[in-house]
Coordinates of C-alpha atoms and ligand atoms in Angstrom, one line a residue:
X154 CA 26.1 -33.4 21.5
X155 CA 25.6 -37.1 22.2
X156 CA 22.7 -38.8 20.4
X157 CA 21.0 -42.1 21.1
X158 CA 19.0 -44.4 18.9
X159 CA 17.5 -47.9 19.5
X160 CA 15.5 -50.3 17.5
X161 CA 13.5 -53.5 18.1
X162 CA 11.4 -55.0 15.4
X163 CA 11.3 -57.5 12.6
X164 CA 14.0 -56.1 10.3
X165 CA 17.8 -56.2 10.7
X166 CA 18.7 -53.6 13.3
X167 CA 22.1 -52.5 11.9
X168 CA 21.0 -50.6 8.8
X169 CA 18.2 -48.8 10.7
X170 CA 20.6 -47.8 13.5
X171 CA 23.1 -46.3 11.0
X172 CA 20.3 -44.5 9.1
X173 CA 18.8 -43.0 12.3
X174 CA 22.3 -42.1 13.7
X175 CA 23.0 -40.2 10.5
X176 CA 19.9 -38.1 11.1
X177 CA 21.3 -37.1 14.5
X178 CA 24.6 -35.9 13.0
X179 CA 23.5 -32.3 13.1
X180 CA 23.8 -32.5 16.9
X181 CA 27.6 -32.7 16.5
X182 CA 29.6 -35.8 17.4
X183 CA 33.2 -37.1 17.5
X184 CA 32.6 -40.8 17.6
X185 CA 29.9 -43.3 17.0
X186 CA 28.9 -46.9 17.7
X187 CA 26.3 -49.6 17.6
X188 CA 25.5 -52.8 19.5
X189 CA 23.2 -55.5 18.0
X190 CA 22.1 -58.8 19.3
X191 CA 24.2 -61.4 17.6
X192 CA 22.9 -63.9 15.1
X193 CA 25.7 -66.3 15.7
X194 CA 25.3 -67.0 19.4
X195 CA 21.9 -66.4 20.9
X196 CA 23.1 -64.6 24.1
X197 CA 25.8 -62.4 22.8
X198 CA 26.4 -59.0 21.2
X199 CA 28.1 -57.6 18.2
X200 CA 29.6 -54.2 19.0
X201 CA 31.2 -51.8 16.6
X202 CA 32.4 -48.4 17.6
X203 CA 35.1 -45.9 16.7
X204 CA 36.1 -42.3 16.8
X205 CA 35.3 -40.5 13.5
X206 CA 32.4 -40.5 11.1
X207 CA 29.3 -42.7 11.1
X208 CA 29.7 -43.3 7.4
X209 CA 33.1 -44.9 8.0
X210 CA 31.8 -47.1 10.7
X211 CA 29.0 -48.2 8.5
X212 CA 31.5 -49.2 5.8
X213 CA 33.1 -51.5 8.4
X214 CA 29.8 -52.9 9.3
X215 CA 28.9 -53.7 5.7
X216 CA 32.4 -55.3 5.2
X217 CA 31.7 -57.6 8.1
X218 CA 28.5 -58.8 6.3
X219 CA 26.0 -56.7 8.2
X220 CA 26.0 -58.8 11.4
X221 CA 23.3 -58.9 14.0
X222 CA 19.6 -59.6 14.6
X223 CA 16.6 -57.4 14.8
X224 CA 17.4 -55.5 18.0
X225 CA 20.1 -53.0 18.7
X226 CA 21.2 -49.6 20.1
X227 CA 23.4 -46.9 18.7
X228 CA 25.1 -43.7 19.7
X229 CA 26.9 -40.6 18.6
X230 CA 29.3 -39.2 21.2
X231 CA 30.5 -35.6 21.9
X232 CA 33.3 -36.1 24.4
X233 CA 32.9 -34.9 27.9
X234 CA 34.8 -37.5 30.0
X235 CA 37.9 -38.8 28.2
X236 CA 39.1 -38.0 24.7
X237 CA 37.2 -38.9 21.5
X238 CA 38.8 -42.3 21.0
X239 CA 37.5 -45.8 20.0
X240 CA 37.7 -47.0 23.6
X241 CA 35.6 -44.1 24.9
X242 CA 32.9 -44.4 22.1
X243 CA 29.6 -45.9 23.1
X244 CA 28.1 -48.5 23.5
X245 CA 29.8 -49.5 26.7
X246 CA 29.6 -53.2 27.4
X247 CA 29.8 -55.3 30.6
X248 CA 29.4 -59.0 29.8
X249 CA 26.3 -59.1 27.6
X250 CA 24.9 -55.8 28.7
X251 CA 25.4 -52.9 26.4
X252 CA 24.4 -49.3 27.1
X253 CA 24.3 -46.0 25.3
X254 CA 24.1 -42.9 27.5
X255 CA 23.6 -39.2 27.0
X256 CA 24.2 -36.8 30.0
X257 CA 26.7 -36.7 32.8
X258 CA 27.0 -39.1 35.8
X259 CA 28.3 -36.7 38.4
X260 CA 29.2 -39.4 41.0
X261 CA 30.9 -41.7 38.5
X262 CA 34.3 -41.6 40.2
X263 CA 32.9 -42.8 43.5
X264 CA 30.9 -45.5 41.7
X265 CA 33.9 -46.5 39.6
X266 CA 36.1 -46.9 42.7
X267 CA 33.6 -49.2 44.4
X268 CA 33.2 -51.3 41.3
X269 CA 36.9 -51.6 40.9
X270 CA 37.2 -52.7 44.5
X271 CA 34.8 -55.5 43.5
X272 CA 37.2 -56.5 40.7
X273 CA 35.4 -54.9 37.8
X274 CA 37.8 -53.9 35.0
X275 CA 37.0 -50.7 33.1
X276 CA 37.7 -50.3 29.4
X277 CA 37.2 -46.6 29.0
X278 CA 37.6 -43.3 30.7
X279 CA 34.0 -42.4 30.5
X280 CA 31.5 -41.7 33.2
X281 CA 28.9 -43.8 31.3
X282 CA 30.7 -47.2 31.6
X283 CA 29.8 -47.4 35.3
X284 CA 26.2 -47.8 34.2
X285 CA 26.9 -50.9 32.1
X286 CA 28.7 -52.6 35.0
X287 CA 26.0 -51.7 37.5
X288 CA 23.2 -53.1 35.3
X289 CA 25.1 -56.3 34.7
X290 CA 25.8 -56.6 38.4
X291 CA 22.1 -56.3 39.2
X292 CA 20.7 -58.3 36.3
X293 CA 19.0 -61.6 37.3
X294 CA 16.5 -62.1 34.6
X295 CA 14.7 -58.7 35.1
X296 CA 16.4 -56.1 33.0
X297 CA 14.0 -53.3 34.0
X298 CA 14.6 -54.1 37.7
X299 CA 18.4 -54.1 37.2
X300 CA 18.3 -50.7 35.4
X301 CA 16.1 -49.2 38.1
X302 CA 18.6 -50.3 40.7
X303 CA 21.6 -49.0 38.7
X304 CA 20.0 -45.7 38.0
X305 CA 19.0 -45.4 41.6
X306 CA 22.7 -45.1 42.4
X307 CA 23.4 -42.5 39.8
X308 CA 23.6 -38.7 40.4
X309 CA 23.4 -36.5 37.4
X310 CA 21.6 -36.6 34.1
X311 CA 20.9 -39.3 31.6
X312 CA 19.0 -40.6 28.6
X313 CA 19.9 -44.3 28.2
X314 CA 19.1 -47.3 26.1
X315 CA 20.1 -50.7 27.3
X316 CA 20.4 -53.9 25.5
X317 CA 20.9 -57.4 26.9
X318 CA 20.3 -60.3 24.5
X319 CA 18.9 -62.4 27.3
X320 CA 16.0 -60.0 27.8
X321 CA 13.0 -59.9 25.5
X322 CA 12.9 -56.1 25.6
X323 CA 15.1 -53.0 25.4
X324 CA 15.1 -50.5 28.3
X325 CA 15.1 -46.7 27.9
X326 CA 15.1 -44.2 30.6
X327 CA 15.6 -40.4 31.0
X328 CA 16.4 -37.8 33.6
X329 CA 17.3 -34.2 32.4
X330 CA 18.2 -35.4 28.9
X331 CA 15.8 -35.7 25.9
X332 CA 14.6 -39.1 24.6
X333 CA 11.6 -39.9 22.3
X334 CA 10.1 -43.2 21.5
X335 CA 8.4 -44.1 18.2
X336 CA 5.7 -46.7 17.6
X337 CA 6.0 -48.3 14.1
X338 CA 4.4 -51.3 12.5
X339 CA 6.0 -54.3 14.1
X340 CA 8.8 -52.1 15.3
X341 CA 9.6 -49.7 18.1
X342 CA 12.2 -46.9 17.9
X343 CA 14.0 -44.6 20.4
X344 CA 16.0 -41.5 19.6
X345 CA 17.3 -38.3 21.2
X346 CA 15.3 -36.3 18.7
X347 CA 12.2 -36.7 16.5
X348 CA 13.8 -36.2 13.0
X349 CA 16.0 -39.3 13.6
X350 CA 13.0 -41.6 13.4
X351 CA 10.5 -39.6 11.4
X352 CA 11.0 -41.6 8.2
X353 CA 10.0 -44.7 10.1
X354 CA 7.1 -43.5 12.2
X355 CA 5.0 -40.4 13.1
X356 CA 3.6 -41.8 16.3
X357 CA 5.9 -40.4 19.0
X358 CA 6.0 -40.6 22.8
X359 CA 8.2 -38.0 24.4
X360 CA 9.6 -39.5 27.6
X361 CA 9.4 -37.4 30.7
X362 CA 12.0 -37.1 33.5
X363 CA 12.0 -40.2 35.7
X364 CA 10.2 -42.4 33.2
X365 CA 11.4 -45.8 32.0
X366 CA 10.2 -47.6 29.0
X367 CA 10.3 -51.3 28.1
X368 CA 10.5 -51.6 24.3
X369 CA 9.1 -54.8 22.7
X370 CA 8.8 -55.1 18.9
X371 CA 5.0 -54.6 19.1
X372 CA 4.5 -52.5 22.3
X373 CA 6.0 -50.0 24.7
X374 CA 5.5 -50.4 28.4
X375 CA 5.9 -47.1 30.1
X376 CA 6.6 -46.7 33.8
X377 CA 6.8 -43.6 36.1
X378 CA 9.5 -42.9 38.6
X379 CA 7.8 -45.1 41.2
X380 CA 7.7 -48.1 38.8
X381 CA 3.9 -47.9 38.2
X382 CA 2.8 -48.4 34.6
X383 CA 1.6 -45.3 32.7
X384 CA -0.6 -45.0 29.7
X385 CA 1.2 -44.0 26.5
X386 CA 0.5 -40.5 25.3
X387 CA 1.1 -40.8 21.5
X388 CA 1.7 -37.6 19.6
X389 CA 1.2 -37.5 15.9
X390 CA 4.0 -35.6 14.3
X391 CA 2.5 -33.4 11.5
X392 CA 5.6 -32.0 10.0
X393 CA 7.1 -34.0 7.2
X394 CA 10.5 -35.6 6.8
X395 CA 11.1 -32.9 4.3
X396 CA 10.9 -30.3 7.0
X397 CA 13.8 -31.9 8.6
X398 CA 15.8 -32.2 5.4
X399 CA 17.3 -29.7 3.1
X400 CA 14.4 -29.2 0.7
X401 CA 16.4 -28.1 -2.3
X402 CA 18.8 -25.7 -0.6
X403 CA 22.5 -26.5 -0.6
X404 CA 22.6 -26.1 3.2
X405 CA 20.1 -26.4 6.1
X406 CA 21.2 -22.9 7.2
X407 CA 20.1 -21.3 4.0
X408 CA 16.9 -23.2 4.0
X409 CA 16.3 -22.1 7.6
X410 CA 17.1 -18.5 6.8
X411 CA 14.4 -18.7 4.1
X412 CA 11.9 -20.3 6.4
X413 CA 11.8 -17.2 8.6
X414 CA 8.7 -15.5 7.2
X415 CA 6.9 -18.7 8.0
X416 CA 8.5 -19.1 11.4
X417 CA 7.4 -15.6 12.4
X418 CA 3.9 -16.1 11.0
X419 CA 3.5 -19.3 13.0
X420 CA 4.9 -17.7 16.1
X421 CA 2.3 -14.9 15.9
X422 CA -0.5 -17.2 14.8
X423 CA -3.5 -17.3 17.0
X424 CA -1.8 -15.1 19.6
X425 CA -2.6 -11.6 18.4
X426 CA -5.9 -10.2 19.6
X427 CA -6.2 -7.2 17.3
X428 CA -9.6 -6.0 18.5
X429 CA -8.7 -6.1 22.2
X430 CA -5.1 -4.8 21.4
X431 CA -3.7 -7.7 23.5
X432 CA -1.9 -11.0 23.2
X433 CA -2.8 -14.5 24.2
X434 CA 0.1 -16.4 25.8
X435 CA 0.3 -19.2 28.3
X436 CA 2.4 -17.4 30.9
X437 CA 1.1 -19.1 34.0
X438 CA 0.6 -15.6 35.5
X439 CA -2.4 -13.5 36.3
X440 CA -2.6 -9.8 35.3
X441 CA -2.4 -9.0 39.0
X442 CA 0.9 -10.9 39.2
X443 CA 2.2 -9.2 36.1
X444 CA 1.3 -5.8 37.6
X445 CA 3.2 -6.8 40.8
X446 CA 6.5 -7.3 38.8
X447 CA 9.2 -4.8 39.3
X448 CA 12.0 -6.4 37.3
X449 CA 12.8 -9.0 34.6
X450 CA 15.9 -11.2 34.7
X451 CA 16.8 -13.1 31.6
X452 CA 19.2 -16.0 31.3
X453 CA 20.3 -17.6 28.1
X454 CA 23.4 -18.6 26.1
X455 CA 24.9 -17.6 22.7
X456 CA 22.4 -16.4 20.2
X457 CA 19.5 -16.8 22.7
X458 CA 21.4 -14.4 25.0
X459 CA 21.3 -11.9 22.1
X460 CA 17.6 -12.3 22.0
X461 CA 17.6 -11.6 25.7
X462 CA 19.5 -8.3 25.1
X463 CA 16.9 -7.4 22.5
X464 CA 14.2 -7.8 25.2
X465 CA 16.0 -5.4 27.5
X466 CA 15.3 -2.5 25.1
X467 CA 11.8 -3.8 24.4
X468 CA 10.5 -4.4 27.9
X469 CA 11.7 -1.2 29.3
X470 CA 9.9 0.7 26.6
X471 CA 6.7 -1.3 26.2
X472 CA 6.2 -2.4 29.8
X473 CA 8.3 0.0 31.9
X474 CA 10.2 -2.9 33.3
X475 CA 14.0 -2.8 33.9
X476 CA 15.7 -5.9 32.6
X477 CA 18.9 -7.7 33.6
X478 CA 20.3 -10.1 31.0
X479 CA 22.9 -12.6 32.0
X480 CA 24.8 -15.3 30.3
X481 CA 23.3 -18.4 31.9
X482 CA 26.7 -19.9 33.0
X483 CA 27.5 -16.7 34.9
X484 CA 24.0 -16.3 36.5
X485 CA 24.1 -15.0 40.1
X486 CA 20.7 -16.0 41.4
X487 CA 21.2 -14.2 44.7
X488 CA 20.3 -11.0 42.9
X489 CA 16.8 -12.2 42.5
X490 CA 14.3 -10.3 44.6
X491 CA 10.6 -10.8 45.1
X492 CA 8.7 -9.2 42.1
X493 CA 11.3 -10.5 39.6
X494 CA 10.2 -12.4 36.5
X495 CA 12.8 -14.9 35.4
X496 CA 12.8 -15.7 31.6
X497 CA 15.0 -18.4 30.2
X498 CA 15.5 -18.3 26.5
X499 CA 16.7 -21.5 24.8
X500 CA 15.7 -22.7 21.4
X501 CA 16.6 -26.4 22.2
X502 CA 15.1 -26.3 25.7
X503 CA 18.0 -28.5 26.7
X504 CA 21.0 -26.2 27.2
X505 CA 22.5 -27.3 30.6
X506 CA 23.7 -23.8 31.7
X507 CA 20.3 -22.3 31.0
X508 CA 18.4 -25.1 32.8
X509 CA 20.7 -24.8 35.8
X510 CA 20.2 -21.1 36.0
X511 CA 16.4 -21.6 35.8
X512 CA 16.6 -24.2 38.6
X513 CA 18.6 -21.8 40.8
X514 CA 16.0 -19.1 40.2
X515 CA 13.2 -21.3 41.2
X516 CA 14.8 -21.8 44.6
X517 CA 14.3 -18.0 45.1
X518 CA 10.6 -18.5 44.5
X519 CA 10.3 -16.1 41.6
X520 CA 7.9 -16.6 38.6
X521 CA 9.5 -18.2 35.6
X522 CA 8.8 -18.3 31.9
X523 CA 10.6 -20.3 29.2
X524 CA 10.9 -19.4 25.6
X525 CA 11.8 -22.4 23.5
X526 CA 11.3 -24.0 20.1
X527 CA 11.0 -27.6 21.3
X528 CA 7.7 -28.8 22.7
X529 CA 8.3 -31.3 25.5
X530 CA 11.9 -30.2 26.1
X531 CA 13.2 -30.2 29.6
X532 CA 12.9 -26.4 30.1
X533 CA 9.1 -26.6 29.6
X534 CA 8.8 -28.9 32.6
X535 CA 10.7 -26.5 34.8
X536 CA 9.2 -23.1 34.0
X537 CA 5.8 -21.9 35.3
X538 CA 4.8 -20.8 31.7
X539 CA 6.2 -21.5 28.3
X540 CA 6.1 -19.6 25.0
X541 CA 6.8 -21.9 22.1
X542 CA 8.5 -20.2 19.1
X543 CA 7.1 -22.6 16.5
X544 CA 10.0 -22.2 14.1
X545 CA 10.0 -25.9 13.2
X546 CA 13.1 -28.1 13.5
X547 CA 16.4 -26.3 13.1
X548 CA 19.1 -28.6 11.8
X549 CA 21.9 -26.1 10.9
X550 CA 24.2 -25.7 14.0
X551 CA 24.0 -21.9 13.7
X552 CA 20.7 -20.6 15.1
X553 CA 18.8 -18.5 12.5
X554 CA 15.0 -18.9 12.3
X555 CA 14.9 -19.9 16.0
X556 CA 16.6 -16.5 16.8
X557 CA 14.1 -14.3 14.9
X558 CA 11.3 -16.5 16.2
X559 CA 12.5 -15.8 19.8
X560 CA 12.5 -12.1 18.9
X561 CA 8.9 -12.5 17.7
X562 CA 7.9 -14.2 20.9
X563 CA 9.6 -11.4 22.9
X564 CA 7.7 -8.8 20.9
X565 CA 4.4 -10.5 21.8
X566 CA 5.5 -10.8 25.5
X567 CA 6.4 -7.1 25.6
X568 CA 2.8 -6.2 24.5
X569 CA 1.3 -8.7 26.9
X570 CA 3.3 -7.3 29.8
X571 CA 2.8 -3.7 28.7
X572 CA -0.9 -4.2 28.4
X573 CA -1.4 -6.0 31.7
X574 CA 0.6 -3.3 33.5
X575 CA -1.4 -0.5 31.8
X576 CA 1.8 0.8 30.4
X577 CA 0.4 0.5 26.8
X578 CA -3.0 1.9 25.9
X579 CA -5.2 -0.5 23.9
X580 CA -4.6 1.8 20.9
X581 CA -0.8 1.7 21.2
X582 CA -0.9 -2.1 21.7
X583 CA -3.2 -2.5 18.7
X584 CA -1.0 -0.4 16.5
X585 CA 2.1 -2.4 17.5
X586 CA 0.3 -5.7 16.9
X587 CA -0.8 -4.6 13.4
X588 CA 2.8 -3.8 12.6
X589 CA 3.9 -7.2 13.9
X590 CA 1.6 -8.9 11.4
X591 CA 3.5 -7.2 8.6
X592 CA 6.9 -8.5 9.8
X593 CA 6.9 -11.8 7.9
X594 CA 6.4 -9.8 4.6
X595 CA 9.1 -7.4 5.5
X596 CA 11.5 -10.3 6.2
X597 CA 10.6 -11.7 2.8
X598 CA 11.7 -8.4 1.2
X599 CA 15.1 -8.7 3.0
X600 CA 15.5 -12.3 1.7
X601 CA 15.0 -10.9 -1.8
X602 CA 18.1 -8.8 -1.3
X603 CA 20.1 -12.0 -1.1
X604 CA 22.1 -11.4 -4.3
X605 CA 23.1 -8.0 -3.2
X606 CA 24.3 -9.3 0.2
X607 CA 26.0 -12.2 -1.5
X608 CA 28.1 -9.9 -3.7
X609 CA 29.2 -8.0 -0.6
X610 CA 29.9 -11.2 1.3
X611 CA 32.1 -12.5 -1.5
X612 CA 34.0 -9.2 -1.9
X613 CA 35.0 -9.3 1.8
X614 CA 35.2 -13.1 2.3
X615 CA 39.0 -13.0 2.8
X616 CA 39.0 -10.2 5.3
X617 CA 41.1 -11.0 8.4
X618 CA 38.7 -9.4 10.8
X619 CA 35.2 -7.9 10.7
X620 CA 33.5 -5.3 12.9
X621 CA 29.7 -5.0 13.5
X622 CA 28.3 -1.9 15.1
X623 CA 24.8 -1.0 16.1
X624 CA 23.0 1.1 18.7
X625 CA 19.9 0.6 20.8
X626 CA 17.8 -2.3 19.4
X627 CA 20.6 -2.9 16.9
X628 CA 23.4 -3.5 19.4
X629 CA 22.3 -7.1 20.1
X630 CA 22.2 -7.7 16.4
X631 CA 25.7 -6.4 16.0
X632 CA 26.8 -9.0 18.5
X633 CA 24.8 -11.6 16.7
X634 CA 26.3 -10.7 13.3
X635 CA 29.8 -11.1 14.7
X636 CA 28.9 -14.4 16.3
X637 CA 27.4 -15.8 13.1
X638 CA 30.5 -14.8 11.1
X639 CA 32.9 -16.3 13.7
X640 CA 30.8 -19.5 14.0
X641 CA 30.4 -20.4 10.3
X642 CA 33.0 -18.4 8.4
X643 CA 35.8 -18.6 11.1
X644 CA 36.5 -14.9 10.7
X645 CA 37.5 -13.1 13.9
X646 CA 34.6 -10.6 14.3
X647 CA 33.7 -8.1 16.9
X648 CA 30.3 -6.7 17.7
X649 CA 30.1 -3.3 19.4
X650 CA 27.7 -0.7 20.5
X651 CA 28.5 2.2 18.1
X652 CA 29.4 4.5 21.0
X653 CA 32.0 2.1 22.4
X654 CA 34.3 2.1 19.4
X655 CA 36.2 5.2 20.5
X656 CA 36.9 3.6 23.9
X657 CA 39.4 1.2 22.6
X658 CA 38.4 -1.0 19.6
X659 CA 39.0 1.9 17.2
X660 CA 42.7 1.1 17.5
X661 CA 42.1 -2.1 15.5
X662 CA 40.3 -0.3 12.6
X663 CA 42.3 -0.1 9.4
X664 CA 41.7 -0.4 5.7
X665 CA 41.7 -4.2 6.2
X666 CA 38.8 -4.3 8.6
X667 CA 35.3 -4.1 6.9
X668 CA 32.8 -2.6 9.3
X669 CA 29.1 -3.6 9.1
X670 CA 27.0 -0.7 10.4
X671 CA 23.4 -1.5 11.4
X672 CA 21.8 1.8 10.7
X673 CA 18.1 1.3 10.4
X674 CA 17.2 3.3 13.5
X675 CA 18.6 6.6 14.8
X676 CA 21.1 9.0 13.3
X677 CA 23.8 8.6 15.9
X678 CA 25.5 5.7 14.2
X679 CA 26.4 8.0 11.3
X680 CA 29.1 9.6 13.4
X681 CA 30.5 6.1 14.1
X682 CA 30.5 5.4 10.4
X683 CA 32.5 8.6 9.9
X684 CA 35.0 7.6 12.6
X685 CA 35.8 4.3 11.0
X686 CA 35.8 5.7 7.4
X687 CA 38.4 8.2 8.6
X688 CA 40.6 5.2 9.6
X689 CA 40.3 3.7 6.1
X690 CA 37.7 1.0 6.8
X691 CA 35.1 0.1 4.2
X692 CA 31.6 0.4 5.7
X693 CA 28.7 -1.8 4.7
X694 CA 25.6 -0.2 6.0
X695 CA 22.2 -1.9 6.4
X696 CA 19.9 1.1 6.3
X697 CA 16.2 2.0 5.8
X698 CA 15.0 2.8 2.3
X699 CA 15.6 6.4 1.1
X700 CA 18.0 7.3 3.9
X701 CA 20.1 9.7 1.8
X702 CA 22.3 10.6 4.8
X703 CA 23.7 7.1 5.1
X704 CA 24.4 6.9 1.4
X705 CA 26.7 9.9 1.8
X706 CA 28.8 8.3 4.6
X707 CA 28.9 4.5 3.9
X708 CA 30.9 2.7 1.2
X709 CA 28.1 0.3 0.4
X710 CA 24.4 0.6 1.4
X711 CA 21.8 -2.2 1.5
X712 CA 18.4 -0.8 1.8
X713 CA 15.9 -2.6 4.1
X714 CA 12.2 -1.8 4.5
X715 CA 11.3 1.1 6.8
X716 CA 9.6 0.0 10.0
X717 CA 9.6 0.7 13.7
X718 CA 13.1 0.2 15.4
X719 CA 12.3 -3.0 17.2
X720 CA 11.1 -4.7 14.0
X721 CA 14.0 -3.3 12.0
X722 CA 16.3 -5.3 14.4
X723 CA 14.6 -8.5 13.1
X724 CA 15.3 -7.3 9.5
X725 CA 18.9 -6.6 10.3
X726 CA 19.2 -10.0 12.0
X727 CA 18.2 -11.7 8.7
X728 CA 20.6 -9.5 6.7
X729 CA 23.6 -10.4 8.9
X730 CA 22.7 -14.1 8.7
X731 CA 22.8 -13.9 4.9
X732 CA 26.1 -12.1 5.0
X733 CA 27.6 -14.8 7.2
X734 CA 26.1 -17.6 5.2
X735 CA 27.5 -16.3 1.8
X736 CA 30.9 -15.6 3.3
X737 CA 31.2 -19.1 4.6
X738 CA 29.9 -20.5 1.3
X739 CA 32.5 -18.5 -0.6
X740 CA 35.1 -20.0 1.7
X741 CA 33.7 -23.5 1.1
X742 CA 33.3 -24.2 4.7
X743 CA 31.1 -26.9 6.3
X744 CA 28.3 -24.4 7.1
X745 CA 25.8 -26.7 8.7
X746 CA 28.4 -28.3 11.0
X747 CA 31.0 -25.8 11.9
X748 CA 34.1 -27.2 13.6
X749 CA 34.1 -27.7 17.4
X750 CA 30.4 -26.7 17.7
X751 CA 27.3 -28.7 18.7
X752 CA 23.7 -27.8 18.1
X753 CA 22.6 -28.7 21.6
X754 CA 24.9 -28.2 24.5
X755 CA 23.7 -30.4 27.4
X756 CA 26.8 -30.1 29.5
X757 CA 27.7 -27.2 31.9
Ligands
LIG131 C1 24.7 -19.9 17.7 C2 24.0 -20.9 18.5 C3 24.4 -21.0 20.0 C4 23.1 -21.2 20.8 C5 23.5 -21.5 22.2 C6 22.2 -21.7 23.1 O1 24.3 -19.8 16.4 O2 23.2 -21.6 18.0 O3 25.1 -19.9 20.4 O4 22.3 -20.1 20.7 O5 24.2 -22.7 22.3 O6 21.4 -22.7 22.6 P1 19.9 -22.8 23.0 O7 19.2 -21.6 22.5 O8 19.4 -24.1 22.5 O9 19.9 -22.7 24.6

């Protein structure tokens, strides 16, 4: 996904822009570029951009003798309008105005036509270029005023940084796309995400929708949507740069898999009220409102959607609430009836499809809750209540710790709903909560099985196709296991509810299709294991300790700690993550940045 950086200070901007851009690489990109104020001629720009890697562009910059002054903007692009080419890479320039843009300008064709009628010549196929021309057209010595006028004509979403060497400041603005500012010593930074600038400053301002900021080297002037100035709300970032870097692991994904006990602990921290048998969450709903609910509707994408499916089993049992789970891009909001609680699950808080589904649901007047990992993300401004998952920054493109943290948040929410609706007695709730507190330790035991899982992964790494089966709470994890293996190991993989195999997919099972059976809860999956074994498939079973029946039917068994079914789903999730990781590692694939994928999908 596109990433923006900007710098104004007392050091040369170029090296800082390249460094911060590299820290945004995890978002996925296909081209990159920078624009800096020129040293040669006071009112001109040096612009460097191309399709391909940031490191290659940086080499060109160094070869040119590191041109430019102490102010500049930079961008990583993930193509939406026009192919990933040099021409379409940002910054886009009009005269001496350069802009970098993240988001989509929905009315760009209309704007482009009217600009062309005025004689403007376009250099790219992008939607973003119109902004550069509009700002230049309006600029008469007041850059902020020109940007306000230009953005006033734009429909759609944006995070932008704008540089004009005639102006003493840079301008940043956002609507429906993330942008943070950083206050350093004699320097001000902007970026799409905190880790990009964390090695320069820990004093961060998260811009809100409609805000504009004027960046000087020693101050930030913040303005609200009406143009009135606003006080800066500086947030001190407590997590270290190390938290955003690999910390000794070969890949972010492996590091993040190992951070799960901590992520779960943090997600539970301060929320479990053991004595009352209840949970403290900021849901923006009274108990009376919770009791009036008759349905839950969940919208999410990808891995977060699998967390939603997990909640379906959970909420019906713990709170007596039926749950519909929909892929956000297919969400039919007309189904929403009064008494529905809409939950959007999105680790990034910025997934366009999920945000749109949430906006649609709000039109129906239902109560909404967001579950996200990113404080200050767009989803938090839209929902009535938010549950933060506190997994820390996740850099690997494949979601791991954010997924199990979502499951933890849903476990808490299930108890809260069940308790408020008197569906759970205080004793039942207390018992469940006590077990939740043991979950981080149980996950640690699964991590200690890594060598066992690695050996299995390496044995089957060259399989042409994999199957994952599970029932009940484990069905969503079967889907997640298959997604992880597709995503990072590029192995075609299918996830199925155990009972569905005989309704078609069994035709694909042969001696060449390893089947992963998630078998930590219920006995029924054993008959599915027998079905596939009879067709020659090897079965790798993740089962509870001392389950002698599974040992009789599976080819290989990995024992996981015994716990209640919902919690065993979390354990199985960790096991399938390790399986996917070690498979991709054996195949020597770019695990943290799988091909064609982006960490944060901010386009519909
Ligand atoms: C898979 C993965 C994606 C995301 C999906 C939604 O490992 O990471 O499938 O889960 O793009 O992202 P969020 O949760 O940020 O809305």
